[in-house]
Amino acid sequence: VNTNIVLQDVKRKIDLTTQLVSVSVGATLKNKGQEEVSEFLVAFTYTELEHLAYFEADEGKSKKSGIQLSYTAVTVQGAPGDLGFFNVQQASPVPFNETSKISLQYVFVRHLEPFPAEITQFESQRVLFKDNHYLLSPYKVTRQNTKISLPSPVVESYTEEGSVTMADAELVYGPYKGTSAYRISPMT
């Protein structure tokens, strides 16, 4: 893991309005090392990888004007044992003390759990979503937030970690500052 990479201004959006869990992440990748950075890692838990249906990485200010990046699945020595990684190749290397805008899009299937598992015909079905309050990353993150779009403003419960706001059908976590690599805080 290149410890000279720092992620800045991470904005994660999770869409739970359908049976698919759609996630978009926008971030600024900063190179704090002396050598150019030509690749970066994206981490997932093995559970997430089992449900991953789609993944895309882009470089540029927006998805429309960005360049789609190639990636390969890799094993990372010294990383926590329950994680899998994609190694994403940058379109152009990032020089010392420079930045690059990156965006990630991924979709999970069968990631929402019915809660309770069985209901009668007259009961409303609820679902349970499990994730992490923080972007799971092998890099330090200077600032991040997560917005979750919900199918309804009626929410049975949700975990709280730092600053959390609920308005209409949107739950916002953060901003969080100075998050360490591999930071995990279960979110439901």
Short mmCIF file of N, CA, C and O in Angstrom, two decimals, residues 25-136:
data_model
loop_
_atom_site.label_atom_id
_atom_site.label_comp_id
_atom_site.label_asym_id
_atom_site.label_seq_id
_atom_site.Cartn_x
_atom_site.Cartn_y
_atom_site.Cartn_z
N VAL A 25 -18.74 7.35 -5.32
CA VAL A 25 -17.73 7.97 -4.47
C VAL A 25 -16.95 8.96 -5.33
O VAL A 25 -16.44 8.59 -6.39
N GLY A 26 -16.87 10.19 -4.87
CA GLY A 26 -16.01 11.18 -5.50
C GLY A 26 -14.95 11.58 -4.51
O GLY A 26 -15.22 11.74 -3.32
N ALA A 27 -13.71 11.72 -4.98
CA ALA A 27 -12.61 12.06 -4.07
C ALA A 27 -11.49 12.74 -4.83
O ALA A 27 -11.39 12.63 -6.05
N THR A 28 -10.65 13.40 -4.08
CA THR A 28 -9.41 13.96 -4.62
C THR A 28 -8.27 13.12 -4.06
O THR A 28 -8.14 12.97 -2.85
N LEU A 29 -7.48 12.54 -4.96
CA LEU A 29 -6.33 11.73 -4.57
C LEU A 29 -5.11 12.65 -4.58
O LEU A 29 -4.82 13.29 -5.59
N LYS A 30 -4.43 12.75 -3.44
CA LYS A 30 -3.23 13.60 -3.34
C LYS A 30 -1.99 12.72 -3.17
O LYS A 30 -1.98 11.80 -2.37
N ASN A 31 -0.96 13.03 -3.94
CA ASN A 31 0.32 12.34 -3.85
C ASN A 31 1.24 13.15 -2.94
O ASN A 31 1.68 14.23 -3.29
N LYS A 32 1.54 12.61 -1.76
CA LYS A 32 2.43 13.29 -0.82
C LYS A 32 3.85 12.74 -0.88
O LYS A 32 4.72 13.17 -0.12
N GLY A 33 4.08 11.78 -1.78
CA GLY A 33 5.41 11.18 -1.90
C GLY A 33 6.25 11.84 -2.96
O GLY A 33 5.79 12.69 -3.71
N GLN A 34 7.51 11.44 -3.05
CA GLN A 34 8.45 12.02 -4.02
C GLN A 34 8.29 11.44 -5.42
O GLN A 34 8.65 12.07 -6.39
N GLU A 35 7.75 10.22 -5.51
CA GLU A 35 7.60 9.57 -6.81
C GLU A 35 6.17 9.68 -7.32
O GLU A 35 5.23 9.82 -6.54
N GLU A 36 6.01 9.62 -8.64
CA GLU A 36 4.69 9.70 -9.25
C GLU A 36 3.82 8.53 -8.81
O GLU A 36 4.33 7.43 -8.56
N VAL A 37 2.52 8.76 -8.73
CA VAL A 37 1.56 7.71 -8.40
C VAL A 37 0.81 7.36 -9.68
O VAL A 37 0.20 8.24 -10.30
N SER A 38 0.85 6.10 -10.07
CA SER A 38 0.18 5.70 -11.31
C SER A 38 -0.96 4.71 -11.06
O SER A 38 -1.62 4.28 -12.00
N GLU A 39 -1.19 4.37 -9.78
CA GLU A 39 -2.27 3.44 -9.46
C GLU A 39 -2.71 3.66 -8.02
O GLU A 39 -1.99 4.24 -7.21
N PHE A 40 -3.92 3.21 -7.72
CA PHE A 40 -4.43 3.28 -6.36
C PHE A 40 -5.31 2.06 -6.10
O PHE A 40 -5.76 1.40 -7.04
N LEU A 41 -5.54 1.77 -4.82
CA LEU A 41 -6.30 0.60 -4.42
C LEU A 41 -7.70 0.99 -3.95
O LEU A 41 -7.88 2.02 -3.32
N VAL A 42 -8.66 0.13 -4.25
CA VAL A 42 -10.03 0.27 -3.74
C VAL A 42 -10.32 -1.00 -2.95
O VAL A 42 -10.12 -2.11 -3.45
N ALA A 43 -10.77 -0.83 -1.70
CA ALA A 43 -10.99 -1.97 -0.80
C ALA A 43 -12.47 -2.30 -0.66
O ALA A 43 -13.32 -1.41 -0.64
N PHE A 44 -12.76 -3.59 -0.55
CA PHE A 44 -14.10 -4.11 -0.26
C PHE A 44 -13.97 -5.25 0.74
O PHE A 44 -12.97 -5.98 0.73
N THR A 45 -14.98 -5.42 1.58
CA THR A 45 -15.01 -6.63 2.41
C THR A 45 -15.36 -7.81 1.51
O THR A 45 -15.93 -7.61 0.43
N TYR A 46 -15.06 -9.00 1.95
CA TYR A 46 -15.41 -10.18 1.14
C TYR A 46 -16.93 -10.30 0.98
O TYR A 46 -17.41 -10.72 -0.05
N THR A 47 -17.67 -9.91 2.01
CA THR A 47 -19.13 -9.93 1.91
C THR A 47 -19.60 -9.00 0.80
O THR A 47 -20.47 -9.35 0.00
N GLU A 48 -19.02 -7.81 0.73
CA GLU A 48 -19.38 -6.88 -0.35
C GLU A 48 -19.01 -7.45 -1.71
O GLU A 48 -19.79 -7.34 -2.67
N LEU A 49 -17.84 -8.07 -1.82
CA LEU A 49 -17.42 -8.64 -3.09
C LEU A 49 -18.37 -9.74 -3.56
O LEU A 49 -18.60 -9.90 -4.76
N GLU A 50 -18.93 -10.49 -2.62
CA GLU A 50 -19.90 -11.54 -2.98
C GLU A 50 -21.16 -10.96 -3.61
O GLU A 50 -21.82 -11.61 -4.40
N HIS A 51 -21.48 -9.71 -3.29
CA HIS A 51 -22.70 -9.06 -3.79
C HIS A 51 -22.42 -8.01 -4.86
O HIS A 51 -23.35 -7.40 -5.37
N LEU A 52 -21.15 -7.81 -5.21
CA LEU A 52 -20.78 -6.78 -6.17
C LEU A 52 -21.19 -7.20 -7.59
O LEU A 52 -20.77 -8.23 -8.10
N ALA A 53 -22.03 -6.38 -8.22
CA ALA A 53 -22.50 -6.67 -9.57
C ALA A 53 -21.84 -5.77 -10.61
O ALA A 53 -21.78 -6.14 -11.79
N TYR A 54 -21.37 -4.60 -10.19
CA TYR A 54 -20.83 -3.64 -11.14
C TYR A 54 -19.80 -2.77 -10.43
O TYR A 54 -20.00 -2.37 -9.29
N PHE A 55 -18.70 -2.46 -11.13
CA PHE A 55 -17.68 -1.56 -10.61
C PHE A 55 -17.10 -0.76 -11.76
O PHE A 55 -16.82 -1.30 -12.84
N GLU A 56 -16.92 0.53 -11.53
CA GLU A 56 -16.29 1.40 -12.53
C GLU A 56 -15.50 2.49 -11.80
O GLU A 56 -15.94 3.00 -10.78
N ALA A 57 -14.35 2.82 -12.34
CA ALA A 57 -13.52 3.89 -11.80
C ALA A 57 -13.23 4.87 -12.93
O ALA A 57 -12.94 4.46 -14.06
N ASP A 58 -13.33 6.17 -12.61
CA ASP A 58 -13.08 7.22 -13.60
C ASP A 58 -12.12 8.24 -13.01
O ASP A 58 -12.08 8.45 -11.80
N GLU A 59 -11.40 8.91 -13.90
CA GLU A 59 -10.52 10.01 -13.50
C GLU A 59 -10.98 11.25 -14.24
O GLU A 59 -11.20 11.22 -15.44
N GLY A 60 -11.16 12.34 -13.52
CA GLY A 60 -11.62 13.58 -14.12
C GLY A 60 -12.58 14.27 -13.19
O GLY A 60 -12.98 13.74 -12.16
N LYS A 61 -13.00 15.47 -13.56
CA LYS A 61 -13.86 16.28 -12.70
C LYS A 61 -15.27 15.73 -12.58
O LYS A 61 -15.95 15.92 -11.61
N SER A 62 -15.75 15.02 -13.62
CA SER A 62 -17.09 14.44 -13.56
C SER A 62 -17.10 13.16 -14.36
O SER A 62 -16.22 12.90 -15.17
N LYS A 63 -18.15 12.36 -14.13
CA LYS A 63 -18.26 11.09 -14.85
C LYS A 63 -18.38 11.31 -16.35
O LYS A 63 -17.81 10.58 -17.15
N LYS A 64 -19.10 12.38 -16.75
CA LYS A 64 -19.29 12.65 -18.17
C LYS A 64 -17.98 13.05 -18.86
O LYS A 64 -17.75 12.69 -20.00
N SER A 65 -17.15 13.83 -18.17
CA SER A 65 -15.90 14.29 -18.79
C SER A 65 -14.71 13.45 -18.36
O SER A 65 -13.59 13.73 -18.78
N GLY A 66 -14.95 12.44 -17.54
CA GLY A 66 -13.85 11.64 -17.02
C GLY A 66 -13.38 10.56 -17.97
O GLY A 66 -14.01 10.28 -18.99
N ILE A 67 -12.27 9.97 -17.62
CA ILE A 67 -11.68 8.88 -18.40
C ILE A 67 -11.87 7.61 -17.59
O ILE A 67 -11.48 7.54 -16.42
N GLN A 68 -12.49 6.60 -18.21
CA GLN A 68 -12.69 5.34 -17.52
C GLN A 68 -11.34 4.65 -17.32
O GLN A 68 -10.53 4.59 -18.24
N LEU A 69 -11.10 4.16 -16.12
CA LEU A 69 -9.82 3.55 -15.76
C LEU A 69 -9.92 2.04 -15.72
O LEU A 69 -10.96 1.48 -15.37
N SER A 70 -8.83 1.37 -16.05
CA SER A 70 -8.80 -0.09 -15.97
C SER A 70 -8.39 -0.52 -14.57
O SER A 70 -7.73 0.23 -13.83
N TYR A 71 -8.78 -1.73 -14.20
CA TYR A 71 -8.48 -2.23 -12.87
C TYR A 71 -8.36 -3.74 -12.90
O TYR A 71 -8.85 -4.41 -13.82
N THR A 72 -7.68 -4.28 -11.88
CA THR A 72 -7.56 -5.73 -11.71
C THR A 72 -7.72 -6.06 -10.23
O THR A 72 -7.40 -5.25 -9.36
N ALA A 73 -8.23 -7.25 -9.96
CA ALA A 73 -8.33 -7.72 -8.57
C ALA A 73 -6.93 -8.12 -8.11
O ALA A 73 -6.18 -8.76 -8.86
N VAL A 74 -6.57 -7.73 -6.89
CA VAL A 74 -5.24 -8.03 -6.36
C VAL A 74 -5.34 -8.44 -4.89
O VAL A 74 -6.33 -8.16 -4.22
N THR A 75 -4.28 -9.09 -4.42
CA THR A 75 -4.11 -9.40 -3.00
C THR A 75 -3.08 -8.43 -2.46
O THR A 75 -2.06 -8.18 -3.09
N VAL A 76 -3.35 -7.86 -1.28
CA VAL A 76 -2.45 -6.87 -0.70
C VAL A 76 -1.82 -7.45 0.57
O VAL A 76 -2.53 -7.80 1.51
N GLN A 77 -0.50 -7.55 0.55
CA GLN A 77 0.24 -8.05 1.71
C GLN A 77 0.10 -7.07 2.87
O GLN A 77 0.18 -5.88 2.70
N GLY A 78 -0.14 -7.60 4.08
CA GLY A 78 -0.22 -6.77 5.28
C GLY A 78 -1.57 -6.12 5.52
O GLY A 78 -1.76 -5.44 6.51
N ALA A 79 -2.53 -6.34 4.60
CA ALA A 79 -3.87 -5.77 4.77
C ALA A 79 -4.69 -6.69 5.67
O ALA A 79 -4.39 -7.88 5.80
N PRO A 80 -5.74 -6.16 6.29
CA PRO A 80 -6.63 -7.02 7.07
C PRO A 80 -7.11 -8.20 6.23
O PRO A 80 -7.37 -8.06 5.03
N GLY A 81 -7.25 -9.37 6.84
CA GLY A 81 -7.52 -10.61 6.12
C GLY A 81 -8.88 -10.73 5.48
O GLY A 81 -9.06 -11.57 4.60
N ASP A 82 -9.86 -9.93 5.87
CA ASP A 82 -11.21 -10.09 5.32
C ASP A 82 -11.51 -9.08 4.22
O ASP A 82 -12.65 -8.78 3.94
N LEU A 83 -10.46 -8.57 3.57
CA LEU A 83 -10.64 -7.57 2.53
C LEU A 83 -10.11 -8.05 1.19
O LEU A 83 -9.11 -8.75 1.12
N GLY A 84 -10.78 -7.61 0.12
CA GLY A 84 -10.32 -7.81 -1.24
C GLY A 84 -10.09 -6.44 -1.86
O GLY A 84 -10.66 -5.44 -1.42
N PHE A 85 -9.27 -6.38 -2.91
CA PHE A 85 -8.89 -5.09 -3.47
C PHE A 85 -8.95 -5.10 -4.99
O PHE A 85 -8.71 -6.13 -5.63
N PHE A 86 -9.22 -3.93 -5.55
CA PHE A 86 -9.04 -3.66 -6.97
C PHE A 86 -7.88 -2.67 -7.07
O PHE A 86 -7.85 -1.67 -6.34
N ASN A 87 -6.93 -2.96 -7.96
CA ASN A 87 -5.84 -2.05 -8.25
C ASN A 87 -6.24 -1.26 -9.50
O ASN A 87 -6.41 -1.84 -10.56
N VAL A 88 -6.43 0.05 -9.35
CA VAL A 88 -6.91 0.89 -10.44
C VAL A 88 -5.73 1.67 -11.04
O VAL A 88 -4.97 2.30 -10.30
N GLN A 89 -5.59 1.58 -12.36
CA GLN A 89 -4.51 2.28 -13.07
C GLN A 89 -4.95 3.69 -13.43
O GLN A 89 -5.98 3.87 -14.06
N GLN A 90 -4.17 4.69 -13.02
CA GLN A 90 -4.47 6.09 -13.36
C GLN A 90 -4.26 6.31 -14.86
O GLN A 90 -3.39 5.69 -15.48
N ALA A 91 -5.02 7.21 -15.44
CA ALA A 91 -4.85 7.55 -16.86
C ALA A 91 -3.51 8.24 -17.08
O ALA A 91 -2.84 8.01 -18.09
N SER A 92 -3.11 9.08 -16.14
CA SER A 92 -1.80 9.71 -16.19
C SER A 92 -1.27 9.78 -14.76
O SER A 92 -2.04 10.02 -13.82
N PRO A 93 0.04 9.57 -14.57
CA PRO A 93 0.61 9.58 -13.22
C PRO A 93 0.40 10.92 -12.52
O PRO A 93 0.37 11.97 -13.15
N VAL A 94 0.26 10.85 -11.20
CA VAL A 94 0.08 12.05 -10.39
C VAL A 94 1.45 12.41 -9.80
O VAL A 94 2.01 11.65 -9.01
N PRO A 95 2.01 13.59 -10.18
CA PRO A 95 3.32 13.99 -9.66
C PRO A 95 3.27 14.35 -8.17
O PRO A 95 2.20 14.52 -7.59
N PHE A 96 4.45 14.51 -7.58
CA PHE A 96 4.60 14.89 -6.18
C PHE A 96 3.79 16.15 -5.87
O PHE A 96 3.83 17.13 -6.59
N ASN A 97 3.04 16.08 -4.77
CA ASN A 97 2.25 17.18 -4.24
C ASN A 97 1.13 17.66 -5.17
O ASN A 97 0.60 18.74 -5.01
N GLU A 98 0.77 16.84 -6.15
CA GLU A 98 -0.33 17.16 -7.06
C GLU A 98 -1.53 16.28 -6.72
O GLU A 98 -1.43 15.34 -5.93
N THR A 99 -2.67 16.59 -7.32
CA THR A 99 -3.90 15.85 -7.04
C THR A 99 -4.55 15.36 -8.33
O THR A 99 -4.23 15.84 -9.43
N SER A 100 -5.47 14.42 -8.16
CA SER A 100 -6.26 13.89 -9.26
C SER A 100 -7.67 13.64 -8.75
O SER A 100 -7.85 13.12 -7.64
N LYS A 101 -8.67 14.03 -9.52
CA LYS A 101 -10.07 13.76 -9.16
C LYS A 101 -10.41 12.35 -9.62
O LYS A 101 -10.18 11.99 -10.78
N ILE A 102 -10.95 11.56 -8.69
CA ILE A 102 -11.37 10.20 -9.04
C ILE A 102 -12.83 10.01 -8.66
O ILE A 102 -13.33 10.65 -7.74
N SER A 103 -13.50 9.15 -9.39
CA SER A 103 -14.87 8.77 -9.01
C SER A 103 -15.02 7.27 -9.20
O SER A 103 -14.47 6.68 -10.11
N LEU A 104 -15.76 6.69 -8.27
CA LEU A 104 -16.03 5.25 -8.28
C LEU A 104 -17.54 5.06 -8.32
O LEU A 104 -18.28 5.80 -7.67
N GLN A 105 -17.99 4.07 -9.07
CA GLN A 105 -19.40 3.69 -9.11
C GLN A 105 -19.44 2.18 -8.89
O GLN A 105 -18.70 1.45 -9.55
N TYR A 106 -20.28 1.74 -7.96
CA TYR A 106 -20.46 0.30 -7.82
C TYR A 106 -21.87 -0.02 -7.35
O TYR A 106 -22.54 0.82 -6.74
N VAL A 107 -22.30 -1.22 -7.70
CA VAL A 107 -23.66 -1.65 -7.40
C VAL A 107 -23.60 -3.03 -6.76
O VAL A 107 -22.88 -3.92 -7.23
N PHE A 108 -24.36 -3.18 -5.67
CA PHE A 108 -24.48 -4.48 -4.99
C PHE A 108 -25.87 -5.05 -5.22
O PHE A 108 -26.86 -4.32 -5.22
N VAL A 109 -25.94 -6.36 -5.40
CA VAL A 109 -27.22 -7.06 -5.47
C VAL A 109 -27.36 -7.92 -4.22
O VAL A 109 -26.36 -8.33 -3.62
N ARG A 110 -28.60 -8.19 -3.82
CA ARG A 110 -28.90 -9.01 -2.65
C ARG A 110 -28.10 -8.55 -1.42
O ARG A 110 -27.59 -9.35 -0.65
N HIS A 111 -27.98 -7.23 -1.26
CA HIS A 111 -27.21 -6.65 -0.16
C HIS A 111 -28.12 -6.16 0.97
O HIS A 111 -27.67 -5.97 2.08
N LEU A 112 -29.40 -5.97 0.68
CA LEU A 112 -30.38 -5.58 1.68
C LEU A 112 -31.00 -6.83 2.27
O LEU A 112 -31.41 -7.73 1.54
N GLU A 113 -31.07 -6.90 3.59
CA GLU A 113 -31.63 -8.07 4.26
C GLU A 113 -33.07 -7.79 4.68
O GLU A 113 -33.32 -6.77 5.33
N PRO A 114 -34.01 -8.68 4.34
CA PRO A 114 -35.38 -8.50 4.85
C PRO A 114 -35.36 -8.53 6.38
O PRO A 114 -34.66 -9.33 6.98
N PHE A 115 -36.12 -7.62 6.99
CA PHE A 115 -36.12 -7.55 8.45
C PHE A 115 -37.54 -7.28 8.94
O PHE A 115 -38.08 -6.21 8.66
N PRO A 116 -38.16 -8.21 9.62
CA PRO A 116 -37.68 -9.56 9.92
C PRO A 116 -37.65 -10.43 8.66
O PRO A 116 -38.18 -10.04 7.63
N ALA A 117 -37.07 -11.59 8.78
CA ALA A 117 -36.90 -12.47 7.62
C ALA A 117 -38.24 -12.91 7.04
O ALA A 117 -38.36 -13.11 5.83
N GLU A 118 -39.25 -13.07 7.88
CA GLU A 118 -40.57 -13.47 7.41
C GLU A 118 -41.63 -12.56 8.01
O GLU A 118 -41.53 -12.15 9.16
N ILE A 119 -42.63 -12.24 7.19
CA ILE A 119 -43.74 -11.40 7.65
C ILE A 119 -45.05 -12.01 7.17
O ILE A 119 -45.07 -12.86 6.30
N THR A 120 -46.14 -11.54 7.76
CA THR A 120 -47.45 -11.97 7.27
C THR A 120 -47.83 -11.08 6.09
O THR A 120 -47.21 -10.05 5.84
N GLN A 121 -48.88 -11.46 5.41
CA GLN A 121 -49.33 -10.72 4.23
C GLN A 121 -49.75 -9.29 4.59
O GLN A 121 -49.68 -8.38 3.77
N PHE A 122 -50.13 -9.07 5.82
CA PHE A 122 -50.65 -7.76 6.23
C PHE A 122 -49.58 -6.84 6.82
O PHE A 122 -49.87 -5.69 7.15
N GLU A 123 -48.37 -7.32 6.97
CA GLU A 123 -47.30 -6.50 7.54
C GLU A 123 -46.49 -5.83 6.43
O GLU A 123 -46.39 -6.34 5.32
N SER A 124 -45.91 -4.70 6.75
CA SER A 124 -45.01 -4.02 5.82
C SER A 124 -43.62 -4.64 5.92
O SER A 124 -43.13 -4.89 7.02
N GLN A 125 -43.01 -4.86 4.76
CA GLN A 125 -41.66 -5.42 4.75
C GLN A 125 -40.65 -4.30 4.98
O GLN A 125 -40.69 -3.27 4.34
N ARG A 126 -39.75 -4.53 5.90
CA ARG A 126 -38.64 -3.62 6.15
C ARG A 126 -37.35 -4.34 5.74
O ARG A 126 -37.32 -5.55 5.61
N VAL A 127 -36.30 -3.54 5.55
CA VAL A 127 -35.01 -4.14 5.20
C VAL A 127 -33.93 -3.56 6.10
O VAL A 127 -34.08 -2.47 6.66
N LEU A 128 -32.86 -4.31 6.22
CA LEU A 128 -31.71 -3.91 7.02
C LEU A 128 -30.53 -3.72 6.09
O LEU A 128 -30.22 -4.60 5.27
N PHE A 129 -29.90 -2.57 6.19
CA PHE A 129 -28.71 -2.27 5.40
C PHE A 129 -27.52 -2.18 6.34
O PHE A 129 -27.57 -1.49 7.36
N LYS A 130 -26.45 -2.90 6.00
CA LYS A 130 -25.23 -2.88 6.82
C LYS A 130 -24.07 -2.36 5.98
O LYS A 130 -23.90 -2.77 4.83
N ASP A 131 -23.31 -1.44 6.57
CA ASP A 131 -22.16 -0.88 5.87
C ASP A 131 -21.19 -0.33 6.92
O ASP A 131 -21.23 -0.75 8.07
N ASN A 132 -20.38 0.61 6.51
CA ASN A 132 -19.38 1.24 7.35
C ASN A 132 -19.66 2.75 7.37
O ASN A 132 -19.98 3.32 6.34
N HIS A 133 -19.55 3.38 8.52
CA HIS A 133 -19.73 4.83 8.58
C HIS A 133 -18.70 5.56 7.71
O HIS A 133 -18.94 6.66 7.25
N TYR A 134 -17.55 4.94 7.51
CA TYR A 134 -16.46 5.55 6.78
C TYR A 134 -16.20 4.79 5.48
O TYR A 134 -16.46 3.59 5.39
N LEU A 135 -15.65 5.50 4.49
CA LEU A 135 -15.22 4.82 3.28
C LEU A 135 -14.12 3.84 3.68
O LEU A 135 -13.12 4.24 4.31
N LEU A 136 -14.29 2.58 3.34
CA LEU A 136 -13.26 1.57 3.63
C LEU A 136 -12.11 1.81 2.66
O LEU A 136 -12.25 1.62 1.46
#
